[in-house]
Amino acid sequence: MARRAPLEGIRVADFTWVWAGPFCTLQLAHLGAEVIRVETATRLCVTRLLPPYPDMQAGTNRSGYFNQYNQGKKSITLDLKRPEAVEVARRLCAASDVVAENFAAGVMDRAGLGYETLRQRRPDLIMVALSGYGATGPDSDKVSYGPAQVPLSGMSSVTGYRGFPPMHVGISYGDPTGGLHGAVAIL
């Protein structure tokens, strides 16, 4: 008898992009969840444009970076500026157990997809928001990426060599770390 994956039967509506968010939902996909990635054709995920590419031929569906963090996921493209597309997204969220997003605070609300709106159709909905600066506060409306979070966290100040200025930590320590914490929060 085949063993069931831990999250088999769980559906995730994935409104994430770049690295932290897709890394979060990738963990859920690896645990057996059905993850449905929602993208907009007017603003594709920037990682679609990053190498490596097979045979060094660039293309929006050829990025090894994008494909690594979105493997095992289904996807749908919606223009969330159109009311009928927002309604499709709301139906997807109502049929999902989890919604994940990593935009600046307020983006999902302005799109008509904020937690208070979505839980009207799905009261037991679990939603994780991986915004760089939190839901409230003076910088909450700002977009953020992992490399900006490392120095803000103070991590750079304890990295490097005695007698030299602080050093940045690798490519982007904050993104995968934030993604993993988001996945654990969902679990």
PDB file of C-alpha atoms in Angstrom:
ATOM      1  CA  MET A   1       0.000   0.000   0.000  1.00  0.00           C
ATOM      2  CA  ALA A   2       1.415   3.386  -1.031  1.00  0.00           C
ATOM      3  CA  ARG A   3       1.948   5.934   1.710  1.00  0.00           C
ATOM      4  CA  ARG A   4       0.159   9.249   1.407  1.00  0.00           C
ATOM      5  CA  ALA A   5       2.187  12.436   1.322  1.00  0.00           C
ATOM      6  CA  PRO A   6       1.677  14.541   4.476  1.00  0.00           C
ATOM      7  CA  LEU A   7      -0.169  17.359   2.665  1.00  0.00           C
ATOM      8  CA  GLU A   8      -1.996  15.235   0.105  1.00  0.00           C
ATOM      9  CA  GLY A   9      -5.513  16.642  -0.329  1.00  0.00           C
ATOM     10  CA  ILE A  10      -4.450  20.184   0.636  1.00  0.00           C
ATOM     11  CA  ARG A  11      -4.753  22.899  -2.024  1.00  0.00           C
ATOM     12  CA  VAL A  12      -2.656  26.073  -2.013  1.00  0.00           C
ATOM     13  CA  ALA A  13      -3.458  29.184  -4.067  1.00  0.00           C
ATOM     14  CA  ASP A  14       0.003  30.630  -4.695  1.00  0.00           C
ATOM     15  CA  PHE A  15       0.197  34.376  -5.430  1.00  0.00           C
ATOM     16  CA  THR A  16       3.954  34.545  -4.847  1.00  0.00           C
ATOM     17  CA  TRP A  17       6.873  35.575  -6.994  1.00  0.00           C
ATOM     18  CA  VAL A  18      10.661  35.933  -7.127  1.00  0.00           C
ATOM     19  CA  TRP A  19      12.277  33.700  -4.464  1.00  0.00           C
ATOM     20  CA  ALA A  20      10.930  33.800  -0.875  1.00  0.00           C
ATOM     21  CA  GLY A  21       7.289  33.109  -1.762  1.00  0.00           C
ATOM     22  CA  PRO A  22       7.872  30.421  -4.399  1.00  0.00           C
ATOM     23  CA  PHE A  23      10.369  28.747  -2.043  1.00  0.00           C
ATOM     24  CA  CYS A  24       7.680  28.710   0.670  1.00  0.00           C
ATOM     25  CA  THR A  25       5.082  27.057  -1.549  1.00  0.00           C
ATOM     26  CA  LEU A  26       7.676  24.687  -3.041  1.00  0.00           C
ATOM     27  CA  GLN A  27       8.060  23.136   0.418  1.00  0.00           C
ATOM     28  CA  LEU A  28       4.295  22.550   0.506  1.00  0.00           C
ATOM     29  CA  ALA A  29       4.369  20.983  -2.973  1.00  0.00           C
ATOM     30  CA  HIS A  30       7.207  18.683  -1.877  1.00  0.00           C
ATOM     31  CA  LEU A  31       5.012  17.598   1.040  1.00  0.00           C
ATOM     32  CA  GLY A  32       2.212  16.646  -1.372  1.00  0.00           C
ATOM     33  CA  ALA A  33       0.013  19.756  -1.498  1.00  0.00           C
ATOM     34  CA  GLU A  34      -1.604  20.735  -4.776  1.00  0.00           C
ATOM     35  CA  VAL A  35      -0.088  24.170  -5.388  1.00  0.00           C
ATOM     36  CA  ILE A  36      -1.713  26.384  -8.013  1.00  0.00           C
ATOM     37  CA  ARG A  37       0.488  29.307  -8.953  1.00  0.00           C
ATOM     38  CA  VAL A  38      -1.351  32.466 -10.044  1.00  0.00           C
ATOM     39  CA  GLU A  39       0.537  34.839 -12.323  1.00  0.00           C
ATOM     40  CA  THR A  40      -0.503  37.871 -14.278  1.00  0.00           C
ATOM     41  CA  ALA A  41       0.473  38.123 -17.931  1.00  0.00           C
ATOM     42  CA  THR A  42       1.104  41.850 -17.513  1.00  0.00           C
ATOM     43  CA  ARG A  43       3.841  41.263 -14.920  1.00  0.00           C
ATOM     44  CA  LEU A  44       5.480  37.864 -15.155  1.00  0.00           C
ATOM     45  CA  CYS A  45       7.744  36.705 -12.363  1.00  0.00           C
ATOM     46  CA  VAL A  46      11.167  38.290 -12.866  1.00  0.00           C
ATOM     47  CA  THR A  47      12.861  34.947 -12.242  1.00  0.00           C
ATOM     48  CA  ARG A  48      11.504  33.764 -15.609  1.00  0.00           C
ATOM     49  CA  LEU A  49      14.166  35.989 -17.159  1.00  0.00           C
ATOM     50  CA  LEU A  50      17.123  34.726 -15.120  1.00  0.00           C
ATOM     51  CA  PRO A  51      19.647  32.168 -16.361  1.00  0.00           C
ATOM     52  CA  PRO A  52      20.586  29.383 -16.484  1.00  0.00           C
ATOM     53  CA  TYR A  53      18.764  28.407 -19.654  1.00  0.00           C
ATOM     54  CA  PRO A  54      18.945  25.051 -21.440  1.00  0.00           C
ATOM     55  CA  ASP A  55      21.332  25.339 -24.386  1.00  0.00           C
ATOM     56  CA  MET A  56      21.931  28.988 -23.362  1.00  0.00           C
ATOM     57  CA  GLN A  57      18.700  29.969 -25.173  1.00  0.00           C
ATOM     58  CA  ALA A  58      16.722  32.530 -23.170  1.00  0.00           C
ATOM     59  CA  GLY A  59      12.940  32.397 -22.910  1.00  0.00           C
ATOM     60  CA  THR A  60      10.185  33.001 -20.368  1.00  0.00           C
ATOM     61  CA  ASN A  61       9.521  29.286 -19.882  1.00  0.00           C
ATOM     62  CA  ARG A  62      13.163  28.192 -19.961  1.00  0.00           C
ATOM     63  CA  SER A  63      14.725  29.650 -16.819  1.00  0.00           C
ATOM     64  CA  GLY A  64      16.288  27.009 -14.602  1.00  0.00           C
ATOM     65  CA  TYR A  65      15.949  29.415 -11.678  1.00  0.00           C
ATOM     66  CA  PHE A  66      12.191  29.830 -12.164  1.00  0.00           C
ATOM     67  CA  ASN A  67      11.623  26.147 -12.845  1.00  0.00           C
ATOM     68  CA  GLN A  68      13.624  25.052  -9.800  1.00  0.00           C
ATOM     69  CA  TYR A  69      11.364  26.978  -7.409  1.00  0.00           C
ATOM     70  CA  ASN A  70       8.092  26.224  -9.185  1.00  0.00           C
ATOM     71  CA  GLN A  71       8.448  22.508  -9.906  1.00  0.00           C
ATOM     72  CA  GLY A  72       5.476  20.344  -9.047  1.00  0.00           C
ATOM     73  CA  LYS A  73       3.051  23.278  -9.206  1.00  0.00           C
ATOM     74  CA  LYS A  74       0.115  23.908 -11.495  1.00  0.00           C
ATOM     75  CA  SER A  75      -0.385  27.412 -12.836  1.00  0.00           C
ATOM     76  CA  ILE A  76      -2.938  29.841 -14.155  1.00  0.00           C
ATOM     77  CA  THR A  77      -2.459  33.282 -15.670  1.00  0.00           C
ATOM     78  CA  LEU A  78      -5.021  35.952 -14.762  1.00  0.00           C
ATOM     79  CA  ASP A  79      -5.226  39.682 -15.434  1.00  0.00           C
ATOM     80  CA  LEU A  80      -6.218  40.772 -11.925  1.00  0.00           C
ATOM     81  CA  LYS A  81      -7.137  44.241 -13.178  1.00  0.00           C
ATOM     82  CA  ARG A  82     -10.221  42.663 -14.771  1.00  0.00           C
ATOM     83  CA  PRO A  83     -13.209  41.968 -12.474  1.00  0.00           C
ATOM     84  CA  GLU A  84     -13.938  38.575 -14.044  1.00  0.00           C
ATOM     85  CA  ALA A  85     -10.341  37.459 -13.392  1.00  0.00           C
ATOM     86  CA  VAL A  86     -10.576  38.595  -9.762  1.00  0.00           C
ATOM     87  CA  GLU A  87     -13.723  36.500  -9.429  1.00  0.00           C
ATOM     88  CA  VAL A  88     -11.871  33.456 -10.824  1.00  0.00           C
ATOM     89  CA  ALA A  89      -9.102  34.076  -8.273  1.00  0.00           C
ATOM     90  CA  ARG A  90     -11.668  34.359  -5.469  1.00  0.00           C
ATOM     91  CA  ARG A  91     -13.238  31.048  -6.496  1.00  0.00           C
ATOM     92  CA  LEU A  92      -9.792  29.436  -6.531  1.00  0.00           C
ATOM     93  CA  CYS A  93      -9.109  30.775  -3.030  1.00  0.00           C
ATOM     94  CA  ALA A  94     -12.498  29.549  -1.787  1.00  0.00           C
ATOM     95  CA  ALA A  95     -11.605  26.073  -3.073  1.00  0.00           C
ATOM     96  CA  SER A  96      -8.160  26.233  -1.414  1.00  0.00           C
ATOM     97  CA  ASP A  97      -7.046  25.496   2.115  1.00  0.00           C
ATOM     98  CA  VAL A  98      -4.143  27.946   2.004  1.00  0.00           C
ATOM     99  CA  VAL A  99      -3.387  31.229   0.218  1.00  0.00           C
ATOM    100  CA  ALA A 100       0.212  32.435   0.051  1.00  0.00           C
ATOM    101  CA  GLU A 101       1.393  35.847  -1.159  1.00  0.00           C
ATOM    102  CA  ASN A 102       4.539  37.933  -0.830  1.00  0.00           C
ATOM    103  CA  PHE A 103       3.644  41.389  -2.074  1.00  0.00           C
ATOM    104  CA  ALA A 104       3.971  44.644  -0.169  1.00  0.00           C
ATOM    105  CA  ALA A 105       1.209  45.124   2.400  1.00  0.00           C
ATOM    106  CA  GLY A 106      -2.103  46.154   0.864  1.00  0.00           C
ATOM    107  CA  VAL A 107      -1.533  44.772  -2.647  1.00  0.00           C
ATOM    108  CA  MET A 108      -3.885  41.811  -2.176  1.00  0.00           C
ATOM    109  CA  ASP A 109      -6.495  44.065  -0.517  1.00  0.00           C
ATOM    110  CA  ARG A 110      -6.383  46.495  -3.444  1.00  0.00           C
ATOM    111  CA  ALA A 111      -6.794  43.572  -5.851  1.00  0.00           C
ATOM    112  CA  GLY A 112      -9.925  42.492  -3.960  1.00  0.00           C
ATOM    113  CA  LEU A 113      -8.127  39.413  -2.606  1.00  0.00           C
ATOM    114  CA  GLY A 114      -7.303  40.391   0.971  1.00  0.00           C
ATOM    115  CA  TYR A 115      -7.804  38.017   3.885  1.00  0.00           C
ATOM    116  CA  GLU A 116     -11.019  39.657   5.139  1.00  0.00           C
ATOM    117  CA  THR A 117     -12.580  39.336   1.673  1.00  0.00           C
ATOM    118  CA  LEU A 118     -11.406  35.762   1.090  1.00  0.00           C
ATOM    119  CA  ARG A 119     -12.489  34.413   4.468  1.00  0.00           C
ATOM    120  CA  GLN A 120     -16.091  35.446   3.740  1.00  0.00           C
ATOM    121  CA  ARG A 121     -16.202  32.513   1.322  1.00  0.00           C
ATOM    122  CA  ARG A 122     -13.765  30.274   3.220  1.00  0.00           C
ATOM    123  CA  PRO A 123     -13.853  31.010   6.985  1.00  0.00           C
ATOM    124  CA  ASP A 124     -11.184  28.389   7.804  1.00  0.00           C
ATOM    125  CA  LEU A 125      -8.735  29.742   5.213  1.00  0.00           C
ATOM    126  CA  ILE A 126      -5.066  29.834   6.202  1.00  0.00           C
ATOM    127  CA  MET A 127      -3.251  32.788   4.656  1.00  0.00           C
ATOM    128  CA  VAL A 128       0.425  33.647   4.849  1.00  0.00           C
ATOM    129  CA  ALA A 129       1.761  37.023   3.733  1.00  0.00           C
ATOM    130  CA  LEU A 130       5.533  37.204   3.332  1.00  0.00           C
ATOM    131  CA  SER A 131       5.877  40.956   2.880  1.00  0.00           C
ATOM    132  CA  GLY A 132       9.352  42.318   3.485  1.00  0.00           C
ATOM    133  CA  TYR A 133       8.314  45.002   5.965  1.00  0.00           C
ATOM    134  CA  GLY A 134       5.217  43.534   7.614  1.00  0.00           C
ATOM    135  CA  ALA A 135       1.543  44.465   7.430  1.00  0.00           C
ATOM    136  CA  THR A 136       1.785  47.747   9.351  1.00  0.00           C
ATOM    137  CA  GLY A 137       4.384  50.386  10.037  1.00  0.00           C
ATOM    138  CA  PRO A 138       6.128  53.136   8.108  1.00  0.00           C
ATOM    139  CA  ASP A 139       7.681  50.869   5.454  1.00  0.00           C
ATOM    140  CA  SER A 140       4.853  48.342   5.050  1.00  0.00           C
ATOM    141  CA  ASP A 141       3.921  49.630   1.588  1.00  0.00           C
ATOM    142  CA  LYS A 142       7.446  49.137   0.245  1.00  0.00           C
ATOM    143  CA  VAL A 143       8.562  46.279  -1.966  1.00  0.00           C
ATOM    144  CA  SER A 144      11.448  44.278  -0.567  1.00  0.00           C
ATOM    145  CA  TYR A 145      13.864  41.582  -1.632  1.00  0.00           C
ATOM    146  CA  GLY A 146      16.078  39.343   0.496  1.00  0.00           C
ATOM    147  CA  PRO A 147      19.332  41.261  -0.097  1.00  0.00           C
ATOM    148  CA  ALA A 148      17.738  44.356   1.501  1.00  0.00           C
ATOM    149  CA  GLN A 149      16.556  42.393   4.528  1.00  0.00           C
ATOM    150  CA  VAL A 150      19.956  40.994   5.526  1.00  0.00           C
ATOM    151  CA  PRO A 151      21.521  44.344   6.522  1.00  0.00           C
ATOM    152  CA  LEU A 152      18.250  45.535   8.078  1.00  0.00           C
ATOM    153  CA  SER A 153      18.227  42.443  10.282  1.00  0.00           C
ATOM    154  CA  GLY A 154      21.711  43.238  11.550  1.00  0.00           C
ATOM    155  CA  MET A 155      23.136  40.030  10.143  1.00  0.00           C
ATOM    156  CA  SER A 156      25.708  41.868   8.013  1.00  0.00           C
ATOM    157  CA  SER A 157      27.144  43.490  11.138  1.00  0.00           C
ATOM    158  CA  VAL A 158      28.200  40.110  12.507  1.00  0.00           C
ATOM    159  CA  THR A 159      29.500  38.722   9.219  1.00  0.00           C
ATOM    160  CA  GLY A 160      32.975  39.211   7.847  1.00  0.00           C
ATOM    161  CA  TYR A 161      36.390  39.675   9.392  1.00  0.00           C
ATOM    162  CA  ARG A 162      37.537  41.548  12.469  1.00  0.00           C
ATOM    163  CA  GLY A 163      38.753  45.031  11.593  1.00  0.00           C
ATOM    164  CA  PHE A 164      36.902  45.145   8.263  1.00  0.00           C
ATOM    165  CA  PRO A 165      33.492  46.568   7.338  1.00  0.00           C
ATOM    166  CA  PRO A 166      30.414  44.316   7.522  1.00  0.00           C
ATOM    167  CA  MET A 167      29.964  41.901   4.623  1.00  0.00           C
ATOM    168  CA  HIS A 168      26.879  40.815   2.748  1.00  0.00           C
ATOM    169  CA  VAL A 169      25.930  37.166   3.266  1.00  0.00           C
ATOM    170  CA  GLY A 170      25.908  35.235  -0.007  1.00  0.00           C
ATOM    171  CA  ILE A 171      23.348  35.904  -2.713  1.00  0.00           C
ATOM    172  CA  SER A 172      20.239  36.405  -0.596  1.00  0.00           C
ATOM    173  CA  TYR A 173      20.048  34.660   2.747  1.00  0.00           C
ATOM    174  CA  GLY A 174      16.759  36.388   3.615  1.00  0.00           C
ATOM    175  CA  ASP A 175      14.725  34.901   0.761  1.00  0.00           C
ATOM    176  CA  PRO A 176      15.001  31.157   1.406  1.00  0.00           C
ATOM    177  CA  THR A 177      14.976  31.737   5.161  1.00  0.00           C
ATOM    178  CA  GLY A 178      11.760  33.772   4.911  1.00  0.00           C
ATOM    179  CA  GLY A 179      10.240  31.163   2.603  1.00  0.00           C
ATOM    180  CA  LEU A 180      11.008  28.328   5.009  1.00  0.00           C
ATOM    181  CA  HIS A 181       9.564  30.283   7.930  1.00  0.00           C
ATOM    182  CA  GLY A 182       6.414  30.915   5.880  1.00  0.00           C
ATOM    183  CA  ALA A 183       6.037  27.198   5.156  1.00  0.00           C
ATOM    184  CA  VAL A 184       6.487  26.332   8.829  1.00  0.00           C
ATOM    185  CA  ALA A 185       3.908  28.977   9.790  1.00  0.00           C
ATOM    186  CA  ILE A 186       1.401  27.355   7.428  1.00  0.00           C
ATOM    187  CA  LEU A 187       2.049  23.890   8.835  1.00  0.00           C
TER     188      LEU A 187
END
